[in-house]
mmCIF file of C-alpha atoms in Angstrom:
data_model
loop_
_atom_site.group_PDB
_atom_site.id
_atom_site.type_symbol
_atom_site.label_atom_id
_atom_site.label_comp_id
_atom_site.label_asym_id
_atom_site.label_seq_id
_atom_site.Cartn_x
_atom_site.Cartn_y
_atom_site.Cartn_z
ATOM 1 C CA UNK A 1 41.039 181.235 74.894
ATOM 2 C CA UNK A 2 42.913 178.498 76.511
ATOM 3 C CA UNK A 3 43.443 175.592 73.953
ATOM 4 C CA UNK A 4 43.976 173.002 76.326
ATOM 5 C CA UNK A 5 42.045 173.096 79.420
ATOM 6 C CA UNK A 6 42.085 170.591 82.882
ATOM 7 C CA UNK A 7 39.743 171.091 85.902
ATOM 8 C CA UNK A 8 40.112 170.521 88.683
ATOM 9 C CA UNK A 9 43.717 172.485 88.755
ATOM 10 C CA UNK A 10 44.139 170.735 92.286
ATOM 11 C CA UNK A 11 42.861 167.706 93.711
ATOM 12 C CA UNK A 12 43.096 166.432 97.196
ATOM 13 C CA UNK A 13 41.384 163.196 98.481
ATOM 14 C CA UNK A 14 41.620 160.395 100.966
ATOM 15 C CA UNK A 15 43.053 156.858 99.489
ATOM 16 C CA UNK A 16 40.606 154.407 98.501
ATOM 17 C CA UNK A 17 38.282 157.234 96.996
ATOM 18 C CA UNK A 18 37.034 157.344 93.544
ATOM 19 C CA UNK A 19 38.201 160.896 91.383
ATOM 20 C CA UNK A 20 37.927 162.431 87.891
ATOM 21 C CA UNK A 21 40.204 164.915 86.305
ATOM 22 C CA UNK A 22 38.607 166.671 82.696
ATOM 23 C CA UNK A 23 40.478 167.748 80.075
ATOM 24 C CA UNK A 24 39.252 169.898 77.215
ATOM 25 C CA UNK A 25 40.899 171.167 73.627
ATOM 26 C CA UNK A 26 39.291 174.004 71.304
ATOM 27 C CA UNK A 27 41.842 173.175 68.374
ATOM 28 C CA UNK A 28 40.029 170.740 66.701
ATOM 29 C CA UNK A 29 42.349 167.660 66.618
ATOM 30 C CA UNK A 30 42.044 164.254 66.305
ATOM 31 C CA UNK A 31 44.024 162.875 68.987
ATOM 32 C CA UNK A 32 44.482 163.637 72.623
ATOM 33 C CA UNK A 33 46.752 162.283 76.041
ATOM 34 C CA UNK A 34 47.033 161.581 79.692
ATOM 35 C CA UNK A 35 50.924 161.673 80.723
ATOM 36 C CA UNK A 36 51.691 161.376 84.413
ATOM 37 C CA UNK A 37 54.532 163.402 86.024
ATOM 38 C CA UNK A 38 55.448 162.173 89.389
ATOM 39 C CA UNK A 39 57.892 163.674 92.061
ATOM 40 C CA UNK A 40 61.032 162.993 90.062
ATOM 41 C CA UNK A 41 59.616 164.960 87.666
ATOM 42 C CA UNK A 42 59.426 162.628 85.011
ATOM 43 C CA UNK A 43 56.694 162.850 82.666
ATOM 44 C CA UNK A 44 55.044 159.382 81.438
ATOM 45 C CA UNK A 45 52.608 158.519 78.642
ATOM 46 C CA UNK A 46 49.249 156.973 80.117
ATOM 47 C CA UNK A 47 47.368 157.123 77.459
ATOM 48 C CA UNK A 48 46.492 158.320 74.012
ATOM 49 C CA UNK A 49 43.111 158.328 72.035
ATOM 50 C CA UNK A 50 42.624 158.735 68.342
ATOM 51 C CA UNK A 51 39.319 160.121 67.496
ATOM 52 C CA UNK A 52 37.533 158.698 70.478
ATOM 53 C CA UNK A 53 39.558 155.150 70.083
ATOM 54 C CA UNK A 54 42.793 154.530 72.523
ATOM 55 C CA UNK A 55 45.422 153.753 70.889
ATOM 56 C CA UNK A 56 48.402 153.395 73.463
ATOM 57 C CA UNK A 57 47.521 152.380 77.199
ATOM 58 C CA UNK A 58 51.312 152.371 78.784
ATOM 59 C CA UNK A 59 50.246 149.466 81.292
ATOM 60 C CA UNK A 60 48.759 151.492 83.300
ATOM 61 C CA UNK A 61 46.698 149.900 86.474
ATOM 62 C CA UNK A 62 43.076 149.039 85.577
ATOM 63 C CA UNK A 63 41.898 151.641 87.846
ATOM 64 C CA UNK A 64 42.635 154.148 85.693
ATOM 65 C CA UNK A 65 40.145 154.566 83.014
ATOM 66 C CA UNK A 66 39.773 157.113 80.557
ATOM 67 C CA UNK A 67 37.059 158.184 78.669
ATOM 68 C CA UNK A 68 36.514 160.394 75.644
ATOM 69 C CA UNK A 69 32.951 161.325 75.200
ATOM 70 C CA UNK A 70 33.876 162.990 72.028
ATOM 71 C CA UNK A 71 37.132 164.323 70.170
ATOM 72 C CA UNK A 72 37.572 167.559 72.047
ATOM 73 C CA UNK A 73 37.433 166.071 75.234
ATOM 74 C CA UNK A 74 39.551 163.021 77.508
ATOM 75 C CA UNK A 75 38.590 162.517 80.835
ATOM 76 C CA UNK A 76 40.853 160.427 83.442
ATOM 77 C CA UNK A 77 38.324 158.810 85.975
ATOM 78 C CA UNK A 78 40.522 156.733 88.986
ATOM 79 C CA UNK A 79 39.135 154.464 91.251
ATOM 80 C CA UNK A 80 40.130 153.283 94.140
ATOM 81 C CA UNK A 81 42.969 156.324 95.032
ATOM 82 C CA UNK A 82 46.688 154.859 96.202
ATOM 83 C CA UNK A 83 49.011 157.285 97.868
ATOM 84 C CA UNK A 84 51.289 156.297 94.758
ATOM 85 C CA UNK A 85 49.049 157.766 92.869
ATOM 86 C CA UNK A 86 50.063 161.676 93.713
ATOM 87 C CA UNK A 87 51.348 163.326 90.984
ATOM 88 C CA UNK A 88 50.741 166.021 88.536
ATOM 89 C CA UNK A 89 48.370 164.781 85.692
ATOM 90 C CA UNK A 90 48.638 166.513 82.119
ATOM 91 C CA UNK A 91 46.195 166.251 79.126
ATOM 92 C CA UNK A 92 47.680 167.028 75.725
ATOM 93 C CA UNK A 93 46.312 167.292 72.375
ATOM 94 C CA UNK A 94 47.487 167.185 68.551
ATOM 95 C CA UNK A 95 46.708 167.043 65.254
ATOM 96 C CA UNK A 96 48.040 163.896 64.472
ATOM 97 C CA UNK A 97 49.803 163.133 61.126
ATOM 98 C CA UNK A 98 52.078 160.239 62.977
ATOM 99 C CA UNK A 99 55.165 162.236 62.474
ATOM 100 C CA UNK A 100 55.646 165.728 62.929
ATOM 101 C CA UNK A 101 52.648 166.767 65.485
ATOM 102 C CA UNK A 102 53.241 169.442 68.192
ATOM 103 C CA UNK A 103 51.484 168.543 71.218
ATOM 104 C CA UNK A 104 49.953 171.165 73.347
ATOM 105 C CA UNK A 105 49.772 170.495 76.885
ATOM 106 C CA UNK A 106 47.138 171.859 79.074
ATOM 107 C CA UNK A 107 47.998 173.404 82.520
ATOM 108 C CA UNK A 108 48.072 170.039 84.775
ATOM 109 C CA UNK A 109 46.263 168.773 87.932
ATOM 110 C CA UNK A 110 47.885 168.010 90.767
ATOM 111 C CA UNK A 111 46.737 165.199 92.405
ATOM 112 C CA UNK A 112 47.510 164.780 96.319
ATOM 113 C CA UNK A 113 46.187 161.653 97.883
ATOM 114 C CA UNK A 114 46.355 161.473 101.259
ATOM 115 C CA UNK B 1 62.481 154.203 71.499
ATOM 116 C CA UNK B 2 66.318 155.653 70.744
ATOM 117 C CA UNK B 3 67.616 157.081 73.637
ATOM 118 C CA UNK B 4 68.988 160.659 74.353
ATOM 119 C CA UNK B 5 71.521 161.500 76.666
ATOM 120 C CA UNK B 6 71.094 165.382 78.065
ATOM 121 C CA UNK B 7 73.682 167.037 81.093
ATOM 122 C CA UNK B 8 71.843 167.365 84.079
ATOM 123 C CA UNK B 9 71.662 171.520 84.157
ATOM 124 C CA UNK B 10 73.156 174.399 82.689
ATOM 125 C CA UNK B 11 73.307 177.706 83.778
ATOM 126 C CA UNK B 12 73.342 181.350 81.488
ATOM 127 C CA UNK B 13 73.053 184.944 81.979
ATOM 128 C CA UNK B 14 70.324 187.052 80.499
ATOM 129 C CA UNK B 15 70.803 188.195 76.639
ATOM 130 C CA UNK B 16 73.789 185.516 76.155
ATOM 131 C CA UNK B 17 73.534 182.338 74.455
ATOM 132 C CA UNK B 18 72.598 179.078 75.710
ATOM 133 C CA UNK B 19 73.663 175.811 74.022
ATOM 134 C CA UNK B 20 71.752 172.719 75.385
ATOM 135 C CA UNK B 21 73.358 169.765 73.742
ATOM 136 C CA UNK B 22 71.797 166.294 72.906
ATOM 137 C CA UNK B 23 72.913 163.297 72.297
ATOM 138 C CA UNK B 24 71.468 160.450 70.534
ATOM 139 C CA UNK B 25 74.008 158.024 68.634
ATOM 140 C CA UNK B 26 71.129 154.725 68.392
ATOM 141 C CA UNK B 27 69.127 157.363 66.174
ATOM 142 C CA UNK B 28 67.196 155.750 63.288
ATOM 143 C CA UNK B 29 66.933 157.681 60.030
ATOM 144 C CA UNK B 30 63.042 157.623 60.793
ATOM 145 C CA UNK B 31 63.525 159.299 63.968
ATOM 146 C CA UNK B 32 62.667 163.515 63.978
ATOM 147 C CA UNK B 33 64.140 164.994 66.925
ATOM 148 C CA UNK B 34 62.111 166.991 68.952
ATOM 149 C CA UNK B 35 62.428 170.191 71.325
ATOM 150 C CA UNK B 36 60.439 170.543 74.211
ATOM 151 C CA UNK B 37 60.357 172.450 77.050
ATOM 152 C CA UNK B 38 58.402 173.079 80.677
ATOM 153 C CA UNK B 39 58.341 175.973 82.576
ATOM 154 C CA UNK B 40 57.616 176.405 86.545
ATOM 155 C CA UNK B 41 54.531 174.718 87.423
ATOM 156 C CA UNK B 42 53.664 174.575 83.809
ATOM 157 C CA UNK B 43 52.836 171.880 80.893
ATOM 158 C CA UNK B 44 55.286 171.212 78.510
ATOM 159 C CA UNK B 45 55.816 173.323 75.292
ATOM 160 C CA UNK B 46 57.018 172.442 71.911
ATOM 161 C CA UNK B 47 59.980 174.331 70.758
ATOM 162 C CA UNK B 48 61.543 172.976 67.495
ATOM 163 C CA UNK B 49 61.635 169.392 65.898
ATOM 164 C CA UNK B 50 64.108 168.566 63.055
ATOM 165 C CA UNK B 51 65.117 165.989 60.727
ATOM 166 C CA UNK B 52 68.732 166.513 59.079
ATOM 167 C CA UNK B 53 69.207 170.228 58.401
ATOM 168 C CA UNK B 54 69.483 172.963 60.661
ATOM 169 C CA UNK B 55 66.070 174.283 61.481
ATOM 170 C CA UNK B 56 65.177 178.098 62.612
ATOM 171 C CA UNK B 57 61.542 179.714 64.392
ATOM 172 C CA UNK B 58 60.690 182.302 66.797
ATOM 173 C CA UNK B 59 61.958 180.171 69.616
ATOM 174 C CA UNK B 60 65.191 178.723 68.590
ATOM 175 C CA UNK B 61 67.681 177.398 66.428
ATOM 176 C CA UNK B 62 68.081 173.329 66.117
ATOM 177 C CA UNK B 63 71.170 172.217 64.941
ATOM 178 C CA UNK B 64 72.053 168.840 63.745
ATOM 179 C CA UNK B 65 75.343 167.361 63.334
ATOM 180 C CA UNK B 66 75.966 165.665 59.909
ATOM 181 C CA UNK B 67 75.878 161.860 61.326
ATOM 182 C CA UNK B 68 73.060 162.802 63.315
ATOM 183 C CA UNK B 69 73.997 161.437 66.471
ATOM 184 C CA UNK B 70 73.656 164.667 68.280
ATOM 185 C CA UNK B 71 71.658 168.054 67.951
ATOM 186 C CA UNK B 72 72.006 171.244 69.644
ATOM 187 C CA UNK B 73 69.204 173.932 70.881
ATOM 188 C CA UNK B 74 70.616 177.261 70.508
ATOM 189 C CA UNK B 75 68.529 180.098 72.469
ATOM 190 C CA UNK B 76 70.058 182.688 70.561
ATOM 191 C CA UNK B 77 69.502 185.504 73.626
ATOM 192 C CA UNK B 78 68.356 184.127 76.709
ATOM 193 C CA UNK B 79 65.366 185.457 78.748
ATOM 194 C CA UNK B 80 64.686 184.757 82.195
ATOM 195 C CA UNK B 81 61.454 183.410 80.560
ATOM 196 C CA UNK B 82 63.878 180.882 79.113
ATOM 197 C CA UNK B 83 64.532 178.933 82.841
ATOM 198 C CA UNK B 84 63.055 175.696 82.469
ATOM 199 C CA UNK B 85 63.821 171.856 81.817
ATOM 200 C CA UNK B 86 64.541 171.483 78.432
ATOM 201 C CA UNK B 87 63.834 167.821 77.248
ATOM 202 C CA UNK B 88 64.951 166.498 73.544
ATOM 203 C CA UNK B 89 62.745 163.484 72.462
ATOM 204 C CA UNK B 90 63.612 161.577 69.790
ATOM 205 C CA UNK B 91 60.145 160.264 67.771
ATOM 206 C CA UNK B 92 59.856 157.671 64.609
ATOM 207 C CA UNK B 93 58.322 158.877 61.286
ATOM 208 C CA UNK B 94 54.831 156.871 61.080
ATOM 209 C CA UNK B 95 55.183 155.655 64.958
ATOM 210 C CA UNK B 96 52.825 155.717 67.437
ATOM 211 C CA UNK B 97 51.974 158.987 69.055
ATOM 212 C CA UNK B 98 53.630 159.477 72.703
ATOM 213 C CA UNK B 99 56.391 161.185 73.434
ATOM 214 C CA UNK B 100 59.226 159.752 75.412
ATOM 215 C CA UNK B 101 60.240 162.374 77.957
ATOM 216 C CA UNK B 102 64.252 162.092 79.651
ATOM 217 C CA UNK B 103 64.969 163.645 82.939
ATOM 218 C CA UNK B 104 65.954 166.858 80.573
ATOM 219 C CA UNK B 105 68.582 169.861 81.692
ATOM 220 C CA UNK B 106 67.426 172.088 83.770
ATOM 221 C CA UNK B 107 68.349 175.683 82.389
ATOM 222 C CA UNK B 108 68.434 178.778 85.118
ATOM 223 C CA UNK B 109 69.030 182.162 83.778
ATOM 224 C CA UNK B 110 70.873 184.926 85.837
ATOM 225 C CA UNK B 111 70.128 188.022 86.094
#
């Protein structure tokens, strides 16, 4: 069973379109992310939620919005699609105690706007 | 966030040793240093995370100098599994919950 699942696995779509990215976790925690990793390769906090409440938004634009219907699950809708906004997307999840968590990442979705 | 400072790439041959050195001399004494790793085309795993002693799993060894201002990950025999960035994050007892990822080394195992 994958504990930390993202569809679609690969995304391409024309700029100025509207897109959502899912993200899933089976291990029962409490808090959940959206980091960004762009061509560099550097990975970048987006956003976290704590039990269906956000807790860090990293200044992101306002087109990104993400939603968490319920603990087990953060979903990344964008509107609006900038070329700029290609990159790999990754969901993560812990168990947070606010010190020592492990965060399991899922797979990533790879976001080509054209 | 303290900063950590990681070389750029290192390189190993199967079933030696690999010593990835970090260093991180603005480190708080609230600050647990973390171990994390990405393969190919993969999410980010966690390896280790320590505080002030030397810390041991299935993975790795963490070792942390006495001042803490530095740490090394020891793969103890490495795998061609093993070739991927390895990034060491430093993150504050009772802080918020991201993790600050570095531009990380870059291991590649030979064959």
């Amino acid at each position: 069973d994958t504990a930390v699942s993202q569809t679609p696995k690969y995304l391409v779509t024309q700029m100025g379109n509207d897109k959502s990215i899912k993200c899933e976790q089976n291990l029962g925690h409490d808090t959940m992310y959206w980091y960004k990793q762009d061509s560099k390769k550097f990975l970048k906090i987006m956003f976290s939620y704590n039990n269906k409440e956000l807790i860090i938004n990293e200044t992101v634009p306002n087109r990104f919005s993400p939603k968490s219907p319920d603990k087990a699950h953060l979903n990344l809708h964008i509107n609006s699609l900038e070329l700029g906004d290609s990159a790999v997307y990754f969901c993560a999840s812990s168990q947070e105690i606010g010190w020592i968590n492990e965060q399991f990442f899922g797979p990533g979705t790879r976001l080509t706007v054209l | 966030d303290a900063k950590t400072t990681q070389p750029n790439s290192m390189e190993s041959n199967e079933e030696e040793p690999v010593h990835l050195p970090c260093n991180h001399s603005t480190i708080s004494g609230t600050d647990y240093i973390h171990w994390y790793r990405q393969l190919p085309s993969q999410g980010p795993e966690y390896v280790i995370h320590g505080l002030t002693s030397n810390v041991n799993n299935r993975m790795a060894s963490l070792a942390i100098a006495e001042d803490r201002k530095s740490s090394t990950l020891i793969l103890h025999r490495a795998t061609l599994r093993d070739a991927a960035v390895y990034y060491c994050i430093l993150r504050e007892v009772g802080g918020d919950y991201k993790l600050s990822f570095g531009a990380g080394t870059t291991v590649t195992v030979r064959a």
